[in-house]
Coordinates of C-alpha atoms and ligand atoms in Angstrom, one line a residue:
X1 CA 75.2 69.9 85.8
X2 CA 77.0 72.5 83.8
X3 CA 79.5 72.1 81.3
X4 CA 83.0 73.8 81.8
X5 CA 82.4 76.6 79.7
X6 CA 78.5 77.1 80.9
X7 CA 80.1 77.2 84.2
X8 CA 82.7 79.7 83.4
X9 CA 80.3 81.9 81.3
X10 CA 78.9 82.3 84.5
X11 CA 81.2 83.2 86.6
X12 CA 82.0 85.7 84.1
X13 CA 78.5 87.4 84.3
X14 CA 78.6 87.1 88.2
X15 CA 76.1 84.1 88.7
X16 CA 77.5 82.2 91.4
X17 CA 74.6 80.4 93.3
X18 CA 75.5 77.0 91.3
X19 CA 78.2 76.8 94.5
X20 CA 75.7 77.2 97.2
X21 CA 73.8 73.6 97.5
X22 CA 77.4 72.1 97.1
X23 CA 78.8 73.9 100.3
X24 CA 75.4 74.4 102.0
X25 CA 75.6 70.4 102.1
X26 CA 78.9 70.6 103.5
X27 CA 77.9 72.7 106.2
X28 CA 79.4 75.8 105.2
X29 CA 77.3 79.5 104.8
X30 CA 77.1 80.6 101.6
X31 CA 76.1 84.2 100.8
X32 CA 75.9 86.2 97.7
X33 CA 76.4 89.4 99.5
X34 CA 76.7 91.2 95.7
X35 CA 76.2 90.0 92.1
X36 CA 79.0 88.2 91.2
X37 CA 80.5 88.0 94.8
X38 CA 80.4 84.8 97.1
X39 CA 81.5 84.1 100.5
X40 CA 81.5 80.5 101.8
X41 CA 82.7 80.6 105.3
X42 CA 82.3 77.5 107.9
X43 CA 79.4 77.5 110.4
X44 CA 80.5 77.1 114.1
X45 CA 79.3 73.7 114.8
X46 CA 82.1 72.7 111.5
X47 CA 85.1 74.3 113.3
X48 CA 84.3 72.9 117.1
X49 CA 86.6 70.7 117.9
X50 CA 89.5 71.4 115.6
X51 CA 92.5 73.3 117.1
X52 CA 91.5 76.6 115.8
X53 CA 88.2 78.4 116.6
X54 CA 86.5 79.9 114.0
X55 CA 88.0 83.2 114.5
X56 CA 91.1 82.1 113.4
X57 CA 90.6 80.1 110.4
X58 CA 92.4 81.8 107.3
X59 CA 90.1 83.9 105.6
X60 CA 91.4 84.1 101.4
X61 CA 89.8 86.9 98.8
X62 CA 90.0 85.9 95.6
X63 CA 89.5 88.5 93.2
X64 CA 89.2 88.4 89.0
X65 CA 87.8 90.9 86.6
X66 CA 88.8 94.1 88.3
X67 CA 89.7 95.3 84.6
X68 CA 87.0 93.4 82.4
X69 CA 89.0 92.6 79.0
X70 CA 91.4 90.1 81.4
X71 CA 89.6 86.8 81.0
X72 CA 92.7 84.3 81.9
X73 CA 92.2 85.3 85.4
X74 CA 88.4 84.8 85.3
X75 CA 89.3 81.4 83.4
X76 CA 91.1 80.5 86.4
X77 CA 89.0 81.5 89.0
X78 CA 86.4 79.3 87.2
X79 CA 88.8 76.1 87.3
X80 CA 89.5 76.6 91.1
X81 CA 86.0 76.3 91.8
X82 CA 84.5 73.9 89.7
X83 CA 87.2 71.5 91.4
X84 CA 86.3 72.9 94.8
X85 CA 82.7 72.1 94.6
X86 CA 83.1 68.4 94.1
X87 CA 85.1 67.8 97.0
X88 CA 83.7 71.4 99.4
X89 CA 84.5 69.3 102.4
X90 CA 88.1 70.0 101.6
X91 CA 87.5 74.0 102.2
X92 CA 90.2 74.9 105.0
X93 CA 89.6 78.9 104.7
X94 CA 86.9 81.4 104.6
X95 CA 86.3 82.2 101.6
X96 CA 85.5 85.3 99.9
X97 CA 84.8 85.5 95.6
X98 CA 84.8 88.4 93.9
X99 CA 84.5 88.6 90.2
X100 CA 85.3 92.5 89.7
X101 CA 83.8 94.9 87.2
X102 CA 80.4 92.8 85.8
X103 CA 79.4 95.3 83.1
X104 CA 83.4 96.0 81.8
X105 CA 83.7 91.8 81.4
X106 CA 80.2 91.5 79.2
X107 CA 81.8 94.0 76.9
X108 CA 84.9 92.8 76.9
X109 CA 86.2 96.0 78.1
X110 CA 88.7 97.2 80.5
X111 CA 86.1 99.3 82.2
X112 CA 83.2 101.3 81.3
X113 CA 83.8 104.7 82.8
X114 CA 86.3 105.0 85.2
X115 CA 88.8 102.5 86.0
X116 CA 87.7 100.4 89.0
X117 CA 91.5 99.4 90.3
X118 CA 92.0 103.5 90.7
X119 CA 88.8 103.5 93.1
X120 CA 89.8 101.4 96.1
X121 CA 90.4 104.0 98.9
X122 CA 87.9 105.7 101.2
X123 CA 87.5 109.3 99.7
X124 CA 86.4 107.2 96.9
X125 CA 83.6 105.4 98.4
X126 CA 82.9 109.3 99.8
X127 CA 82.9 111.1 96.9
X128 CA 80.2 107.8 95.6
X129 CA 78.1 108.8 99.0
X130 CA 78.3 112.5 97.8
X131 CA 76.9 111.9 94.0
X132 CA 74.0 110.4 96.0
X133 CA 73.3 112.7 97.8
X134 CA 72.9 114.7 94.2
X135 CA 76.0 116.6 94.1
X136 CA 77.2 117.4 90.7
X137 CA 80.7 115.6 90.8
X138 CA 79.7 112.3 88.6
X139 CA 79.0 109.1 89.8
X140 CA 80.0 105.9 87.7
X141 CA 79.0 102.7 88.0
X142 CA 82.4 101.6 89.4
X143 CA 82.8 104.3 92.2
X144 CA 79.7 102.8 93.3
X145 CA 81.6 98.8 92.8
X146 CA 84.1 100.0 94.5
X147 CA 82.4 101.2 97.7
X148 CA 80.4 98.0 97.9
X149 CA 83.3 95.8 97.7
X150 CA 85.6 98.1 100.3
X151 CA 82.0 97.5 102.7
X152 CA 82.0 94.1 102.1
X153 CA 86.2 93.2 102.1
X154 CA 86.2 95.2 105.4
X155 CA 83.7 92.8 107.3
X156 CA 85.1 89.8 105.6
X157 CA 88.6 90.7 106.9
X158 CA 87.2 91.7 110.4
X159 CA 88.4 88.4 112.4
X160 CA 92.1 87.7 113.6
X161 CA 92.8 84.8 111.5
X162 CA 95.6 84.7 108.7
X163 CA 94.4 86.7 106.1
X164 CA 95.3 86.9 102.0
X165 CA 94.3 88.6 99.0
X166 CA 94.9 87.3 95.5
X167 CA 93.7 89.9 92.8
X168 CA 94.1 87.9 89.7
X169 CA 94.9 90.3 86.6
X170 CA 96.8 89.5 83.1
X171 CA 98.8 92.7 81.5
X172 CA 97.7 94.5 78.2
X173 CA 101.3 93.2 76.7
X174 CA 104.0 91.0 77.0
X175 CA 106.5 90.8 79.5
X176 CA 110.2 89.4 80.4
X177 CA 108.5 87.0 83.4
X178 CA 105.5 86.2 82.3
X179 CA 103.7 86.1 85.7
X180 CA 105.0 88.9 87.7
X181 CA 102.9 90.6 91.2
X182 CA 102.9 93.8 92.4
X183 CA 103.1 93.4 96.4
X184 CA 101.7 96.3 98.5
X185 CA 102.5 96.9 102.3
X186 CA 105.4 96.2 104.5
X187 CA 107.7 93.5 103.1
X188 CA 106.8 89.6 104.8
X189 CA 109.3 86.7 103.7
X190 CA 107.0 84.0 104.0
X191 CA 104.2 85.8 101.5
X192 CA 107.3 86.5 99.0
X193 CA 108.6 82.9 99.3
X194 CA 104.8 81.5 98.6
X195 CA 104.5 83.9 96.1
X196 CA 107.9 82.8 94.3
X197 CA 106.7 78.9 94.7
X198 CA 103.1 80.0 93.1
X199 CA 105.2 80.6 89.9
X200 CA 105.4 84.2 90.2
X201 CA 109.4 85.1 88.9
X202 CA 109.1 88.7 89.5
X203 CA 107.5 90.6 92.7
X204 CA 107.2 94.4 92.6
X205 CA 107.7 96.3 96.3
X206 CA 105.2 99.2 96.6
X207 CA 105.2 100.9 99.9
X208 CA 103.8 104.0 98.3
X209 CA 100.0 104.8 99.0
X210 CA 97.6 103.5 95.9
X211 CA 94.1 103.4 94.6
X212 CA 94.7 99.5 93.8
X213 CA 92.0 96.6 95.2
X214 CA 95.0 94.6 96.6
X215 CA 96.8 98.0 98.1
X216 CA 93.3 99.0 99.7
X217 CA 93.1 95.4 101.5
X218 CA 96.9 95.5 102.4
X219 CA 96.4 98.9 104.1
X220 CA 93.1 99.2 105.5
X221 CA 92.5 95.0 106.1
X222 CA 95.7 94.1 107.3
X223 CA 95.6 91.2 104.6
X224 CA 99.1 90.0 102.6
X225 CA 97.8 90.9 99.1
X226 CA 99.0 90.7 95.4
X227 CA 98.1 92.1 92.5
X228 CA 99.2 88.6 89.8
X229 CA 100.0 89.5 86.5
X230 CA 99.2 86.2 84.6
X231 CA 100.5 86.5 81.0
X232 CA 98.9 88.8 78.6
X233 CA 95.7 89.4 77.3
X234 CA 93.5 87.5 75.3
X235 CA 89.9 86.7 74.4
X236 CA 87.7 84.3 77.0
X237 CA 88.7 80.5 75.9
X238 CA 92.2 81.7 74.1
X239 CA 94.0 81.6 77.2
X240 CA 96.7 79.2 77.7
X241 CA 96.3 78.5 81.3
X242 CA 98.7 75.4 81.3
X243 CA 101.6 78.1 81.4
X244 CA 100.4 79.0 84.9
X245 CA 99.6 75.5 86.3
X246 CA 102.2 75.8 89.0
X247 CA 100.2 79.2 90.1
X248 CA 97.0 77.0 90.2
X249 CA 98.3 74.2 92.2
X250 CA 99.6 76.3 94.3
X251 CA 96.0 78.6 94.9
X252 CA 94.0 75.1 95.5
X253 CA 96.3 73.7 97.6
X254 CA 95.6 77.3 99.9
X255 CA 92.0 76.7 99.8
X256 CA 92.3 73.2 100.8
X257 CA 95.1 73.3 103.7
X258 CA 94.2 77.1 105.1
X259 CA 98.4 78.2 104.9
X260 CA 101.1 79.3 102.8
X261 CA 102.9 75.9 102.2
X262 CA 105.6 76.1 99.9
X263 CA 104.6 74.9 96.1
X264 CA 106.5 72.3 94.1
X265 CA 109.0 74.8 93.3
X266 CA 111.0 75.4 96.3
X267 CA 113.6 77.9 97.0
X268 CA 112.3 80.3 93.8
X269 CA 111.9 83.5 96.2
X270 CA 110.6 86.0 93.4
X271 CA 113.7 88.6 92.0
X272 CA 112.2 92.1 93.8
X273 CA 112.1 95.2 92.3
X274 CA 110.7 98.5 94.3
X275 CA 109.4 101.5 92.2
X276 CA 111.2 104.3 91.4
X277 CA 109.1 106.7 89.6
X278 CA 105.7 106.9 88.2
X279 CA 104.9 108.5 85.0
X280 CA 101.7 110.7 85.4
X281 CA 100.4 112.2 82.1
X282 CA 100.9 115.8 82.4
X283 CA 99.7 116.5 78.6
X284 CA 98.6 115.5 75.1
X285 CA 102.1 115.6 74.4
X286 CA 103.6 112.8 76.6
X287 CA 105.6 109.9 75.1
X288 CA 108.1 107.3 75.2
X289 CA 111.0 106.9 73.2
X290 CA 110.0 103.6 72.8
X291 CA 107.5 101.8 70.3
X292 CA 103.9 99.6 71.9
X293 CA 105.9 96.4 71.4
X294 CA 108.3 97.2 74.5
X295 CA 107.6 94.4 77.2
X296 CA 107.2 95.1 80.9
X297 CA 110.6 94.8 82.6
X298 CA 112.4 95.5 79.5
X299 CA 115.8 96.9 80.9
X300 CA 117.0 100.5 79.8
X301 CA 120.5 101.6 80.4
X302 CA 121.7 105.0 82.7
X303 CA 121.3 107.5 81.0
X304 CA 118.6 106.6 78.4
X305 CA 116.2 108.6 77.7
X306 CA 112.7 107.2 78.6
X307 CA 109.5 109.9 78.1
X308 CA 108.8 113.5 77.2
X309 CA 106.7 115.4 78.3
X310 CA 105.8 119.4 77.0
X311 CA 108.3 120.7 79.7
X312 CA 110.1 117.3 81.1
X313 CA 112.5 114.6 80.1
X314 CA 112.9 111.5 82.4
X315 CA 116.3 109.7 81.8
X316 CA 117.3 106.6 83.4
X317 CA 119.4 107.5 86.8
X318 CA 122.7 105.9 87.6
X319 CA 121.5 102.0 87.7
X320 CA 119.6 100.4 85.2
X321 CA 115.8 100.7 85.1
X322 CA 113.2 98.1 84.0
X323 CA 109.6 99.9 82.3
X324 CA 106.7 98.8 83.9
X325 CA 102.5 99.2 82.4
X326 CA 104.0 101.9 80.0
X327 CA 101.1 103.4 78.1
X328 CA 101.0 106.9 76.6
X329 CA 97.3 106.4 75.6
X330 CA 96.3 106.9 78.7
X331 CA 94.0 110.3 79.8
X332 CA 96.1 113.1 80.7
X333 CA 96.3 113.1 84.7
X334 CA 96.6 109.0 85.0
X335 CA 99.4 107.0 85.2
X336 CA 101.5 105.9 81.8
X337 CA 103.9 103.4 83.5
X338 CA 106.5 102.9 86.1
X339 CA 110.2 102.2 86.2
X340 CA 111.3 99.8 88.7
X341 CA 114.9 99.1 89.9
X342 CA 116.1 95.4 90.8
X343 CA 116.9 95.1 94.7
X344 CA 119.1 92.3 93.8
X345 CA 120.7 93.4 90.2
X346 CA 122.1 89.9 89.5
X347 CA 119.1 88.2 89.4
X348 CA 117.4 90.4 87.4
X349 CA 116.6 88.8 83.6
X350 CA 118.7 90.7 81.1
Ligands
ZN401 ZN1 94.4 94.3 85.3

């Protein structure tokens, strides 16, 4: 039997089989479709009888490591299963484990070459076929990631049942709600409302198309996805995970009753911002009028001026606007930050 931390040293590295006898015994399938990806699922004969066939038993992705320097969420991911393995009878989904970018997390990196939440969408996964096909255009480790996953989150989602998507991150600073989730797709109360009882005080809306893993299972899986900002990063076994114990009661009580039960905090429906513009990185000269110390969701005023750019300025319009992921380090052509507006101003933190 492994210790806590051998257990969570590897899930970190990908090695997952230590689940299968556990589940296997339970009468579940277990296989390890990828390194560092599991899917447990329950055979027929386990569903016959109960009131839902097979077909319609929740399915749940649960995703960590997508960017390989956030380890709290990889801590996490560890602690829900390690207490799902004693009891694996109590697994009322389909499940579906992913830990993200394998190489990024060993060097405590946020990705190698490219970075492997910007890959989720189909051209992706053909411009990966096309390198192998010896075209010049390069092909990184995590084009070719991505186009496994997509592959393998497409079957995974292919039944009728409920289906959900938790992509588990933590944010490179601090931030005015210190777990926060960006929400992709069409608006649904009852995800929001679980959301808000998992502990998450802050949902961004984003209706606009994206590269994200939790966008690409929202648009082409039809599953209510996140992507959870938990608290900022820090190195593996520095994370204070006790902040976010209403976020992991609220994830193990999913896997064990298969539905989006409220959580112990009731009636906390997450304050909802929407995007309103995206910086992209035109040139070397881009910059904030800010300093690196600026948390997400820190409120700017109309009128303030935000980022430069060789030829642009972006002020804040006529309401105030919260920053969101700013980075000016980032290579010119990617994305430097977001502002969001609150959709209900008086709940906004000030
Ligand atoms: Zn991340």
């Amino acid at each position: 039997m492994s210790s806590g931390a051998d257990f969570c040293t590897e899930v970190a590295g990908g090695r997952l089989t230590s689940l299968e006898r556990p589940f296997l015994r339970a009468g579940f399938t277990v296989t390890f479709p990828l390194p560092g990806v599991v899917q447990i699922c329950a055979a027929p004969e386990l569903v016959t009888g109960k009131t839902e066939p097979a077909a319609l038993r929740g399915r749940l992705l649960l995703s960590a490591g997508i960017h390989g320097d956030e380890t709290a969420p990889v801590e996490m991911l560890t602690k829900l299963l390690s207490v799902l393995k004693k009891h694996p009878h109590q697994l009322a989904v389909d499940l579906l484990v992913v830990v993200g970018n394998l190489c990024a997390i060993a060097q405590q990196k946020r990705y190698i070459d490219v970075d492997l939440n910007r890959l989720f969408l189909p051209e992706c996964s053909r411009s990966a076929d096309a390198d192998a096909s010896g075209n010049t255009c390069p092909q990184f480790p995590e084009q070719l990631r991505a186009k496994q996953l997509m592959q393998i989150v497409q079957l995974f989602f292919s039944g009728n049942g409920a289906k959900w998507h938790l992509d588990l991150h933590s944010a490179i600073r601090d931030s005015v709600y210190p777990a926060f989730a960006i929400v992709p797709g069409q608006r649904d109360a009852v995800w929001l409302d679980w959301l808000g009882s998992a502990g998450i005080a802050a949902v961004i809306l984003n209706t606009l198309p994206s590269a994200s893993f939790s966008s690409y299972t929202a648009s082409y899986c039809g599953a209510l996805s996140c992507t959870a900002e938990l608290g900022r990063v820090s190195a593996m076994g520095h994370n204070k995970l006790s902040r976010f114990s209403v976020t992991f009661t609220c994830i193990a009580s999913l896997l064990r009753c298969g539905a989006l039960k409220p959580g112990i905090t009731e009636g906390a429906m997450p304050v909802l911002f929407r995007v309103k513009h995206e910086f992209i990185k035109k040139t070397a000269a881009f910059a904030f009028s800010f300093d690196d110390s600026t948390c997400n969701f820190t409120q700017f005023a109309p009128g303030t001026l935000i980022a430069t750019d060789i030829n642009t300025i972006y002020r804040v319009g006529s309401v105030t606007e919260y920053v969101l992921f700013p980075n000016a380090g980032v290579r010119v052509g990617l994305r430097a930050g977001l502002m969001v507006v609150a959709e209900s101003q008086d709940r906004a933190v000030s």
